[in-house]
Coordinates of C-alpha atoms in Angstrom, one line a residue:
M1 CA 181.0 -73.3 210.8
I2 CA 177.5 -72.4 209.7
D3 CA 178.0 -73.7 206.3
H4 CA 179.5 -76.9 207.7
V5 CA 176.0 -77.5 209.9
R6 CA 174.0 -77.2 206.2
E7 CA 176.1 -78.9 204.6
L8 CA 176.1 -81.9 206.8
E9 CA 172.0 -81.9 207.3
G10 CA 172.1 -80.7 203.4
F11 CA 174.0 -84.6 203.1
A12 CA 172.2 -86.3 205.3
L13 CA 168.9 -85.8 204.1
E14 CA 170.4 -86.8 200.6
R15 CA 172.3 -89.6 201.5
L16 CA 169.7 -91.3 203.6
P17 CA 166.9 -92.7 201.3
S18 CA 169.6 -94.9 199.6
L19 CA 170.9 -96.4 202.9
Q20 CA 166.8 -97.6 203.3
L21 CA 166.7 -101.4 202.5
A22 CA 163.3 -102.6 200.6
D23 CA 161.7 -104.0 203.8
G24 CA 162.3 -100.2 205.5
V25 CA 164.6 -100.7 207.6
F26 CA 168.8 -98.7 207.3
C27 CA 171.8 -101.0 206.7
E28 CA 174.5 -100.9 208.9
E29 CA 177.0 -99.5 206.9
V30 CA 178.3 -98.4 203.9
V31 CA 182.1 -98.7 202.4
A32 CA 183.4 -95.9 199.7
G33 CA 183.8 -98.3 196.5
E34 CA 181.3 -100.7 197.1
P35 CA 177.6 -100.6 195.0
R36 CA 175.4 -102.1 197.8
P37 CA 174.8 -101.3 201.6
R38 CA 176.3 -104.1 203.9
G39 CA 174.3 -105.4 206.9
R40 CA 170.4 -104.4 208.9
S41 CA 170.1 -102.7 211.9
L42 CA 166.9 -102.1 214.2
R43 CA 169.0 -100.0 216.4
Y44 CA 170.5 -97.6 213.4
T45 CA 166.8 -97.4 212.0
L46 CA 165.9 -95.8 215.8
V47 CA 168.5 -93.4 216.0
V48 CA 167.4 -92.5 211.9
L49 CA 164.2 -91.9 213.4
I50 CA 165.0 -89.8 215.7
G51 CA 167.0 -87.7 213.6
L52 CA 164.0 -87.7 210.4
L53 CA 161.2 -86.7 213.5
R54 CA 163.4 -83.3 215.0
A55 CA 164.0 -82.3 211.2
E56 CA 160.5 -83.0 210.5
E57 CA 159.2 -80.5 214.0
H58 CA 162.2 -78.1 212.5
G59 CA 160.0 -77.8 208.7
L60 CA 163.2 -79.6 207.5
D61 CA 162.0 -81.5 203.7
H62 CA 163.1 -85.4 204.0
G63 CA 161.1 -87.5 202.0
F64 CA 160.4 -90.2 203.9
H65 CA 157.0 -91.8 205.5
L66 CA 157.7 -91.9 209.3
G67 CA 154.2 -93.0 210.0
A68 CA 155.4 -96.1 207.7
L69 CA 158.9 -95.8 209.5
R70 CA 157.7 -96.2 213.3
S71 CA 155.0 -98.6 212.8
K72 CA 158.1 -100.9 211.1
V73 CA 160.1 -100.3 214.1
L74 CA 157.3 -101.4 216.7
D75 CA 156.3 -104.1 214.6
E76 CA 159.8 -105.4 215.4
I77 CA 160.0 -104.7 219.2
G78 CA 160.5 -107.9 220.4
S79 CA 163.4 -108.8 218.4
K80 CA 165.9 -110.4 220.3
E81 CA 168.5 -108.2 218.2
L82 CA 167.0 -104.7 220.4
S83 CA 168.9 -104.4 223.7
P84 CA 167.1 -102.6 226.4
G85 CA 169.2 -99.5 225.8
D86 CA 167.4 -99.7 222.5
L87 CA 164.0 -100.1 223.8
G88 CA 165.2 -96.8 225.4
L89 CA 165.9 -95.5 222.2
A90 CA 162.2 -96.3 221.0
L91 CA 161.2 -94.8 223.9
W92 CA 162.8 -91.5 222.8
A93 CA 162.0 -91.9 219.7
E94 CA 158.0 -92.4 220.6
S95 CA 158.2 -89.0 222.4
R96 CA 158.9 -87.7 219.4
A97 CA 155.6 -89.1 217.9
D98 CA 152.2 -89.4 219.2
G99 CA 153.2 -91.7 222.4
R100 CA 150.5 -94.5 221.8
A101 CA 153.0 -96.8 221.8
A102 CA 154.9 -95.5 225.3
A103 CA 153.2 -98.3 227.7
E104 CA 154.1 -101.3 225.4
L105 CA 157.7 -99.8 224.8
V106 CA 158.0 -99.3 228.7
S107 CA 156.6 -102.9 229.7
A108 CA 159.3 -104.5 226.7
L109 CA 161.6 -102.8 228.4
K110 CA 161.0 -104.5 231.9
R111 CA 160.6 -107.7 230.4
K112 CA 164.4 -107.4 229.6
L113 CA 165.4 -106.6 232.7
P114 CA 162.9 -108.5 235.5
R115 CA 165.7 -107.3 238.0
S116 CA 167.3 -104.0 238.7
E117 CA 170.7 -105.9 239.0
R118 CA 170.1 -107.1 235.6
L119 CA 171.4 -103.2 234.7
D120 CA 174.9 -103.8 236.4
A121 CA 176.0 -105.3 232.8
V122 CA 174.0 -102.9 230.3
A123 CA 177.1 -100.3 229.3
S124 CA 177.0 -97.0 230.1
I125 CA 175.9 -95.8 226.8
G126 CA 172.9 -97.7 227.0
V127 CA 171.9 -96.7 230.5
A128 CA 171.8 -93.5 229.6
W129 CA 169.5 -94.2 226.2
I130 CA 167.6 -96.0 228.8
L131 CA 167.3 -93.4 231.5
M132 CA 166.5 -90.7 228.4
G133 CA 163.8 -92.8 227.1
L134 CA 162.4 -92.5 229.8
V135 CA 162.4 -88.9 231.4
E136 CA 160.9 -88.6 227.9
A137 CA 157.6 -90.8 228.3
G138 CA 157.7 -88.9 231.9
V139 CA 157.6 -85.8 230.3
R140 CA 154.7 -87.0 228.5
G141 CA 153.3 -88.4 231.1
E142 CA 153.5 -92.0 230.1
L143 CA 156.0 -92.7 232.3
G144 CA 153.1 -95.8 234.1
E145 CA 155.5 -98.7 235.5
G146 CA 158.7 -97.4 234.6
G147 CA 159.3 -95.2 237.7
A148 CA 161.1 -98.0 239.0
V149 CA 163.6 -98.3 236.2
L150 CA 163.7 -94.9 235.6
E151 CA 165.5 -95.0 239.5
S152 CA 167.1 -98.4 239.0
A153 CA 169.2 -95.7 235.6
R154 CA 169.7 -92.7 237.4
G155 CA 171.5 -95.0 240.9
Q156 CA 173.7 -96.4 237.9
L157 CA 174.9 -93.3 236.3
L158 CA 175.1 -91.1 239.6
D159 CA 176.7 -93.7 242.4
K160 CA 177.2 -97.4 240.8
R161 CA 179.3 -96.0 237.3
R162 CA 180.6 -92.5 238.6
A163 CA 184.1 -92.0 239.4
R164 CA 185.5 -89.9 241.2
S165 CA 187.2 -88.5 238.3
G166 CA 183.6 -87.3 237.4
L167 CA 183.5 -89.6 234.7
V168 CA 181.6 -92.7 233.9
T169 CA 182.7 -96.3 234.1
H170 CA 181.9 -98.7 230.8
V171 CA 179.9 -101.3 232.8
A172 CA 178.9 -101.3 237.1
R173 CA 181.6 -104.4 237.9
G174 CA 183.6 -105.9 236.2
P175 CA 186.9 -105.6 234.2
R176 CA 185.3 -103.7 231.6
R177 CA 184.5 -101.1 233.7
R178 CA 187.8 -99.4 233.6
L179 CA 187.6 -99.4 229.6
A180 CA 185.3 -96.8 228.9
H181 CA 184.1 -94.5 225.7
F182 CA 183.7 -91.2 224.6
D183 CA 180.0 -93.2 223.9
D184 CA 179.6 -93.9 227.2
Q185 CA 180.5 -90.1 228.7
I186 CA 178.6 -88.4 225.6
H187 CA 175.0 -90.1 226.1
T188 CA 175.6 -89.9 230.5
L189 CA 175.9 -86.0 229.9
L190 CA 172.8 -85.6 227.5
A191 CA 170.9 -87.9 229.9
L192 CA 171.6 -86.3 233.1
S193 CA 171.1 -83.2 231.4
Q194 CA 168.1 -83.6 230.7
L195 CA 166.7 -85.3 234.0
A196 CA 168.1 -82.1 235.9
R197 CA 166.5 -79.6 233.2
V198 CA 162.9 -81.7 232.7
M199 CA 162.8 -83.1 236.9
D200 CA 164.8 -80.6 238.7
D201 CA 167.0 -82.9 239.7
G202 CA 169.8 -81.1 241.8
D203 CA 172.2 -83.8 241.8
A204 CA 172.0 -85.2 238.2
A205 CA 172.6 -81.5 237.2
E206 CA 176.1 -81.2 239.8
A207 CA 177.4 -84.6 238.1
A208 CA 176.3 -83.2 234.7
R209 CA 178.4 -80.6 235.1
T210 CA 181.1 -82.2 236.8
L211 CA 181.2 -84.5 234.2
G212 CA 181.4 -81.8 231.0
D213 CA 184.2 -80.0 233.0
R214 CA 186.5 -83.3 232.7
L215 CA 185.3 -83.7 228.8
L216 CA 186.8 -80.2 229.0
E217 CA 190.2 -81.0 230.0
L218 CA 190.2 -84.0 228.0
Q219 CA 189.6 -82.5 224.6
M220 CA 192.3 -82.9 222.1
P221 CA 194.7 -79.9 220.7
N222 CA 192.9 -80.0 217.3
G223 CA 189.3 -80.0 219.0
A224 CA 189.1 -83.5 218.9
W225 CA 187.2 -86.0 221.2
P226 CA 189.7 -89.0 222.5
W227 CA 188.0 -92.6 222.1
S228 CA 189.1 -94.4 225.2
C229 CA 189.5 -93.6 228.7
D230 CA 190.0 -94.5 232.4
P231 CA 187.3 -93.2 234.5
V232 CA 189.2 -94.2 238.0
R233 CA 192.4 -92.1 236.2
G234 CA 190.2 -89.0 234.9
V235 CA 192.9 -89.4 232.0
V236 CA 192.5 -90.9 228.4
V237 CA 194.2 -94.1 227.1
D238 CA 194.6 -94.3 223.6
P239 CA 192.6 -91.5 221.2
Y240 CA 191.8 -93.5 218.3
D241 CA 189.9 -94.7 217.1
V242 CA 188.3 -90.3 216.2
Y243 CA 185.2 -90.7 215.3
S244 CA 183.6 -88.4 212.7
V245 CA 180.0 -88.5 214.5
H246 CA 181.5 -87.8 217.9
Q247 CA 183.0 -84.6 216.0
D248 CA 179.7 -83.6 214.1
S249 CA 176.8 -84.3 216.2
L250 CA 177.6 -86.6 219.2
A251 CA 179.9 -83.9 220.8
M252 CA 177.2 -81.0 220.3
I253 CA 173.6 -82.9 221.1
G254 CA 175.7 -83.7 224.8
M255 CA 177.2 -80.2 224.7
H256 CA 174.4 -78.5 224.1
G257 CA 171.8 -80.3 226.1
L258 CA 174.6 -79.4 229.3
S259 CA 174.7 -75.6 228.4
Q260 CA 171.0 -75.5 228.1
T261 CA 170.7 -77.3 231.9
T262 CA 173.7 -75.0 233.1
G263 CA 173.5 -71.6 231.2
D264 CA 176.9 -71.9 230.5
P265 CA 177.9 -71.6 226.7
R266 CA 181.5 -73.1 227.0
Y267 CA 180.2 -76.7 226.4
R268 CA 178.5 -75.8 223.3
A269 CA 181.2 -73.6 222.3
A270 CA 184.1 -76.9 222.6
A271 CA 181.8 -79.2 220.7
V272 CA 181.2 -76.7 217.7
R273 CA 185.0 -76.5 218.2
G274 CA 185.8 -80.3 217.8
M275 CA 183.3 -79.8 214.4
A276 CA 187.1 -78.5 212.3
W277 CA 188.2 -81.9 212.8
S278 CA 186.2 -83.3 210.2
F279 CA 187.0 -80.3 207.6
G280 CA 190.4 -81.2 207.0
G281 CA 191.6 -79.8 210.5
N282 CA 192.4 -84.0 211.6
E283 CA 196.2 -85.1 211.8
L284 CA 196.1 -86.2 208.4
G285 CA 194.6 -83.1 207.0
V286 CA 191.4 -85.1 205.5
Q287 CA 188.3 -84.1 204.8
M288 CA 185.9 -86.2 206.5
L289 CA 182.7 -85.7 204.4
D290 CA 183.5 -86.3 200.3
P291 CA 180.5 -85.5 198.8
D292 CA 181.8 -87.1 195.6
A293 CA 182.0 -90.8 197.2
R294 CA 178.7 -89.5 198.8
M295 CA 180.5 -90.2 202.3
I296 CA 181.7 -88.9 206.2
Y297 CA 184.3 -91.2 206.6
R298 CA 183.7 -92.8 210.1
S299 CA 187.1 -92.5 211.7
I300 CA 191.3 -92.2 211.4
R301 CA 192.6 -94.8 213.2
R302 CA 195.8 -96.8 214.2
R303 CA 196.9 -99.1 211.0
S304 CA 196.4 -102.2 213.0
Q305 CA 193.0 -103.1 215.4
R306 CA 194.4 -105.5 216.9
A307 CA 197.6 -103.7 218.2
R308 CA 195.3 -101.2 219.1
R309 CA 193.3 -102.7 221.9
A310 CA 196.4 -104.3 223.1
R311 CA 197.8 -101.1 223.9
T312 CA 194.6 -99.5 224.9
A313 CA 194.2 -102.1 227.4
A314 CA 197.7 -102.4 228.7
A315 CA 197.6 -98.9 229.0
T316 CA 194.5 -98.6 231.3
Y317 CA 196.1 -100.9 233.9
L318 CA 199.5 -100.0 233.8
R319 CA 198.2 -96.7 234.0
S320 CA 201.0 -95.5 230.8
G321 CA 198.7 -93.0 228.9
P322 CA 198.3 -92.5 225.5
R323 CA 201.5 -92.7 223.0
P324 CA 201.4 -90.0 220.5
A325 CA 200.7 -91.6 216.9
S326 CA 202.6 -90.4 213.9
P327 CA 200.2 -90.2 210.4
D328 CA 201.9 -93.0 208.8
E329 CA 200.6 -94.9 211.5
L330 CA 197.3 -94.2 211.0
E331 CA 194.3 -94.8 208.0
V332 CA 191.1 -93.2 207.3
D333 CA 187.9 -95.7 208.1
R334 CA 186.4 -95.3 204.6
S335 CA 182.9 -96.9 205.5
M336 CA 180.2 -95.1 207.4
R337 CA 177.1 -96.3 209.4
S338 CA 173.7 -95.2 209.1
F339 CA 172.9 -93.6 212.1
H340 CA 175.7 -91.0 211.8
L341 CA 173.2 -89.2 209.1
G342 CA 170.7 -89.6 212.0
W343 CA 172.8 -87.9 214.8
I344 CA 173.6 -85.3 212.6
L345 CA 169.8 -84.2 212.1
E346 CA 168.9 -84.6 215.9
A347 CA 172.5 -82.4 217.1
W348 CA 171.5 -79.4 214.0
A349 CA 167.8 -79.1 212.9
G350 CA 166.5 -75.9 214.6
R351 CA 169.9 -75.4 216.0
E352 CA 172.0 -74.4 212.9
E353 CA 172.5 -70.9 214.5
L354 CA 173.8 -71.8 217.3
A355 CA 177.3 -73.1 215.2
A356 CA 177.8 -69.3 214.6
E357 CA 176.9 -68.0 217.8
A358 CA 179.8 -71.0 219.4
A359 CA 182.3 -69.9 217.1
E360 CA 182.2 -65.6 217.8
A361 CA 181.7 -67.0 221.6

């Protein structure tokens, strides 16, 4: 597995410059066979910045001027494009830099959330980013007036959104709360693990372990991490799309955080086992990393997007389980999002040897 990790890191560092637009912001996506990137995303730029800062910290040569990239992000921090969760990402990135903009970012976050109940409508992935960013700011003594927001985000993930199954709901209330995603779970796992480790929060540690144990139960036989779940019942309602970023990086980020907190290597080992999915161990036998096309293909998905969404909603509310898909019902999404490469660097820079250790465990 360590060879796969080094291949992913090398690909990310080589490919990222071509995904940066003329104004310094990173694109939204590229599609195989198309000459130009599509879109522009400040959120994805923040994720790339987090990954590049980690790469630099661990001596990986990336060729970017990170001061200029950070300045570009800070120049646009008041953009309506940025959500409260995105400002959590910005705080996370700032904790890796010199921290001078932390107070400005906390103030911007409070303006986005003038009342604590505004967090009810933020997806759990966004609440997790807020919690992660504020915890990281607190480590450096730069939390300032963000303490109340930190407590509110903590309460969301430990109380308002935590189902009996151990999984978290997508939002705090309303019909969308039961249509949760793997993104919600894995970022919450990381944020709670970090909160437990940094602030010696026993309740967060317990919640993180319970969530991690449930995710291990839901891992697919081929090692992949399924997409849609019903947190109230604690079950998968549709595994598709199965996303490459979850298999090669995000599962590792969250599960490694839990292994650090608990001292239990099972979680990290499960994440490493899931990497095989991206390297041909999937339903279609496809190598998701295609060096010739300069792509890591985004996902394996059902062919009909509309039918996929309808099936997921029906499975949730009719209490049915996922229906297995045959290979002829599936296809490869041959696009790639720029943030994927940032998460690869965040997952593996300085941790490459863990892939070999976990594979042997």
